CSV table of C-alpha atoms in Angstrom, one decimal:
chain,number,residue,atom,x,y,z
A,1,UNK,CA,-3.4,1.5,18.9
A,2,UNK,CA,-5.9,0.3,16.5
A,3,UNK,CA,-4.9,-1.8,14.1
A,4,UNK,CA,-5.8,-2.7,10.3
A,5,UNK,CA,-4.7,-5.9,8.5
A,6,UNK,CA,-4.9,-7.0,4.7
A,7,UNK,CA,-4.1,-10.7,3.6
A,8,UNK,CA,-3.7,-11.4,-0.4
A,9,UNK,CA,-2.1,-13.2,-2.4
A,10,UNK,CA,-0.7,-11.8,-5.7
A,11,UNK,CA,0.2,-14.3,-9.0
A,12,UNK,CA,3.7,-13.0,-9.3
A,13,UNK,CA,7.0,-13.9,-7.4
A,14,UNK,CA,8.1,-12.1,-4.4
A,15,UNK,CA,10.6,-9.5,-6.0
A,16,UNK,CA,8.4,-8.6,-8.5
A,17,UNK,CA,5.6,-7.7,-5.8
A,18,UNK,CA,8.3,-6.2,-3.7
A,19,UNK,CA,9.6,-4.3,-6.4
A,20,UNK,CA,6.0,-2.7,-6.8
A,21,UNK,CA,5.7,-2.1,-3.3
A,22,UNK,CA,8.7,-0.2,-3.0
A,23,UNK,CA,7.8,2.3,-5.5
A,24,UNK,CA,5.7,4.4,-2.8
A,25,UNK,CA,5.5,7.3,-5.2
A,26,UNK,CA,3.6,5.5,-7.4
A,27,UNK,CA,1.0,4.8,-5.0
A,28,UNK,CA,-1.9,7.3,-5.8
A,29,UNK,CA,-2.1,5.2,-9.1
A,30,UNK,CA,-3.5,2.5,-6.7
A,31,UNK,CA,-5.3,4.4,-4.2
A,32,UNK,CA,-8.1,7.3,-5.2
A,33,UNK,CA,-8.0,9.0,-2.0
A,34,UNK,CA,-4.0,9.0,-2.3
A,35,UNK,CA,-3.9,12.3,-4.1
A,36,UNK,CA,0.3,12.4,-4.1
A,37,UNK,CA,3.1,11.0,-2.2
A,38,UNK,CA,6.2,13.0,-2.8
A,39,UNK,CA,9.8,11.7,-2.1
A,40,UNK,CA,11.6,13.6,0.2
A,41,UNK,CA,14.7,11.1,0.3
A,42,UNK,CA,14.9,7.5,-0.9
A,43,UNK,CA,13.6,6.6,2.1
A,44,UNK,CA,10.8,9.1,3.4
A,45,UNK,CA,8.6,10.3,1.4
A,46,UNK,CA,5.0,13.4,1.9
A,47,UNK,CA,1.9,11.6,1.5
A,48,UNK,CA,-1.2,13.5,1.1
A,49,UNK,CA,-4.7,12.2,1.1
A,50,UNK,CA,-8.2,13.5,0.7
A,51,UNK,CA,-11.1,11.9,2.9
A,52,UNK,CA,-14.3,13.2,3.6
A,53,UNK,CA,-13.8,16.8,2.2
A,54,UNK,CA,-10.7,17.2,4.3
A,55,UNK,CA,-7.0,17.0,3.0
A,56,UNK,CA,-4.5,14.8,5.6
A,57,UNK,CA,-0.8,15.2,5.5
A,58,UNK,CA,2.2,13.7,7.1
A,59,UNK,CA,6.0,12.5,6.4
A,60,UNK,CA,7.0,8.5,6.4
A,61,UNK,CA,10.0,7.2,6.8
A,62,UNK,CA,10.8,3.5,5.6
A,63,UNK,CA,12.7,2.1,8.7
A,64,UNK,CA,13.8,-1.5,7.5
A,65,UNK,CA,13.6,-2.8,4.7
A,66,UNK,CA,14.5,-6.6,3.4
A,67,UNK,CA,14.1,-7.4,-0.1
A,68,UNK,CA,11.4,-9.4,-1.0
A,69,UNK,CA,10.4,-10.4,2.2
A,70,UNK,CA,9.6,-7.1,4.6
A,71,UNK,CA,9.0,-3.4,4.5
A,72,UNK,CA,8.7,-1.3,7.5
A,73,UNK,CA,7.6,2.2,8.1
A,74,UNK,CA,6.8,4.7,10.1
A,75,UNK,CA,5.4,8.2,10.2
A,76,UNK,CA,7.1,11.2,11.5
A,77,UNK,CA,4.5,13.7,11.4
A,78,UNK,CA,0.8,13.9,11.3
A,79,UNK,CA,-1.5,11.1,12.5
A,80,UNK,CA,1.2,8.8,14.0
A,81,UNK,CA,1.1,5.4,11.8
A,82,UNK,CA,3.3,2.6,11.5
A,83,UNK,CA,2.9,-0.5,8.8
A,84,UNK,CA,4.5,-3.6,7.9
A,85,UNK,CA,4.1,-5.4,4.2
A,86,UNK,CA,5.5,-9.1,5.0
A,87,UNK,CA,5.9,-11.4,1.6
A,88,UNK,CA,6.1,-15.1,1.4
A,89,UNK,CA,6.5,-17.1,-1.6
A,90,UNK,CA,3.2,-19.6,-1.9
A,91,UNK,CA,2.1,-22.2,-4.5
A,92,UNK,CA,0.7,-19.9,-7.4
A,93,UNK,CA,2.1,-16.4,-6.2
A,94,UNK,CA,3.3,-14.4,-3.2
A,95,UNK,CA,1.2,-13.5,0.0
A,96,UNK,CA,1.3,-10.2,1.0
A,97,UNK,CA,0.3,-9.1,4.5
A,98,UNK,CA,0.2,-5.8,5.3
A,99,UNK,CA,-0.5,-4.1,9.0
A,100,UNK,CA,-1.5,-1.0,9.6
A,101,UNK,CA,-1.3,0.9,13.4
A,102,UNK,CA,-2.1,4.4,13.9
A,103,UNK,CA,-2.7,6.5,17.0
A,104,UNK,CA,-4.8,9.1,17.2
A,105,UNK,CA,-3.6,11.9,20.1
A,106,UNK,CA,-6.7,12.2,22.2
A,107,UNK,CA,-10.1,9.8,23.0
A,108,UNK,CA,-12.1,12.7,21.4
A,109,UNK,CA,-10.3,12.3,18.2
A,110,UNK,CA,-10.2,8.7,18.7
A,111,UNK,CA,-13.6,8.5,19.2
A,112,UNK,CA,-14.6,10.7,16.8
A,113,UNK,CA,-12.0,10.8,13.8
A,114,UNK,CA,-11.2,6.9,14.7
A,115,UNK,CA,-14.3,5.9,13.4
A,116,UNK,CA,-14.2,6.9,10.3
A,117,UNK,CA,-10.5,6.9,9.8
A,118,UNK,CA,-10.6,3.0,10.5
A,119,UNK,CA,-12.6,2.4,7.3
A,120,UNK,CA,-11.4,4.7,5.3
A,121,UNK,CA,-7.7,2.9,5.5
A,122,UNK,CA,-9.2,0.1,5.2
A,123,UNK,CA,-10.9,0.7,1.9
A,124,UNK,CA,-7.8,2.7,0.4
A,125,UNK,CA,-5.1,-0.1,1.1
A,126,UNK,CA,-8.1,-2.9,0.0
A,127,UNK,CA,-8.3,-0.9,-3.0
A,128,UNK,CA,-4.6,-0.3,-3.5
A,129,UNK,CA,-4.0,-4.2,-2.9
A,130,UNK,CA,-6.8,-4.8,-5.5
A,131,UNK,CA,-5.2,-3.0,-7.9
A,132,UNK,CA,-1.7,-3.6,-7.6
A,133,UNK,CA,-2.8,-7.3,-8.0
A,134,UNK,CA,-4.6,-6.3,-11.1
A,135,UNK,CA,-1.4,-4.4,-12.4
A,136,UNK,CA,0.8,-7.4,-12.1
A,137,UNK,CA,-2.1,-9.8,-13.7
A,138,UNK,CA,-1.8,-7.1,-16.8
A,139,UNK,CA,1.8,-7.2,-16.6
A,140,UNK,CA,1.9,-11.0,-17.1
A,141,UNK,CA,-0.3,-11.4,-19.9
A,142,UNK,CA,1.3,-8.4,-21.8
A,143,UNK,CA,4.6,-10.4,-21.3
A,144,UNK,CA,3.4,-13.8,-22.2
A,145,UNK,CA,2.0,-12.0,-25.1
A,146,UNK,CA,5.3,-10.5,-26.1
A,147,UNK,CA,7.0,-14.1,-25.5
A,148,UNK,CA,4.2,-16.2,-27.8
A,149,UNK,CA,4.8,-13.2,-31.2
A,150,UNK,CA,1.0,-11.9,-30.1
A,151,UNK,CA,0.8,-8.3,-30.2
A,152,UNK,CA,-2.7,-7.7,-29.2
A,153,UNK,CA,-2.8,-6.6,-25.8
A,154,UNK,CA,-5.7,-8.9,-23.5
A,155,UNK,CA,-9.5,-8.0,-22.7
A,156,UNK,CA,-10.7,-7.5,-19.6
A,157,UNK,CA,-13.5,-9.5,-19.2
């Protein structure tokens, strides 16, 4: 199964991160190609993403889950995927790793579909780990704001 791993570390504490993580619903707000993931239950949710002209479906189901330090799932239809966010606390944050495996059915799709599907997750959890560190950067200057009496919200520079 090919695999896909991201590394980063985010300048909040572990729950917090974990707590932003676990909102998978919210994730087409970090993602473009993530056009909606729909809950199903609290733990498995209907994502569906565009890609290339073409619209991808499948059901995920969150199989373990250890607050803030791991998230599991894994897919139960569709392109068969399983992925792994693992948090540790470090000096100035929380690393985040994340690893992606997916198997595509048959060496023609692999071959074919592989190739582009390997980049394309790639880019949409790189841009979804950009972003969600980005959110929490936001977060913590609107709250040291509200802490200091300043009411102005920070520029992005």
């Amino acid at each position: 199964m090919p695999v896909i791993d991201h590394d980063m570390i985010f300048p909040a504490e572990p729950d917090e991160v974990f707590a932003l993580i676990r909102r998978v619903d919210e994730f087409p707000r970090y993602a473009d190609a993530v056009e909606s993931v729909t809950p199903l239950n609290d733990t498995t949710y209907r994502w569906k993403v565009r890609a290339n002209g073409m619209v991808f479906s499948w059901d995920v189901a969150i199989i373990e889950e250890e607050p803030p330090h791991r998230l599991t799932w894994k897919s139960l239809s569709g392109i068969r995927n399983t992925g792994r966010y693992r948090l540790s606390s470090v000096p100035g944050g929380t690393r985040v790793k994340l690893s992606i495996e997916y198997h595509l059915h048959n060496r023609l799709l692999d071959k074919t579909v592989g190739r582009a599907a390997r980049p394309l997750v790639h880019h949409i959890s790189g841009q979804a780990f950009e972003r969600v560190r980005r959110a929490l950067i936001e977060d913590q200057a609107q709250n040291t704001s509200a802490q200091t009496g300043n009411t102005e919200t920070p520029r992005q520079h």
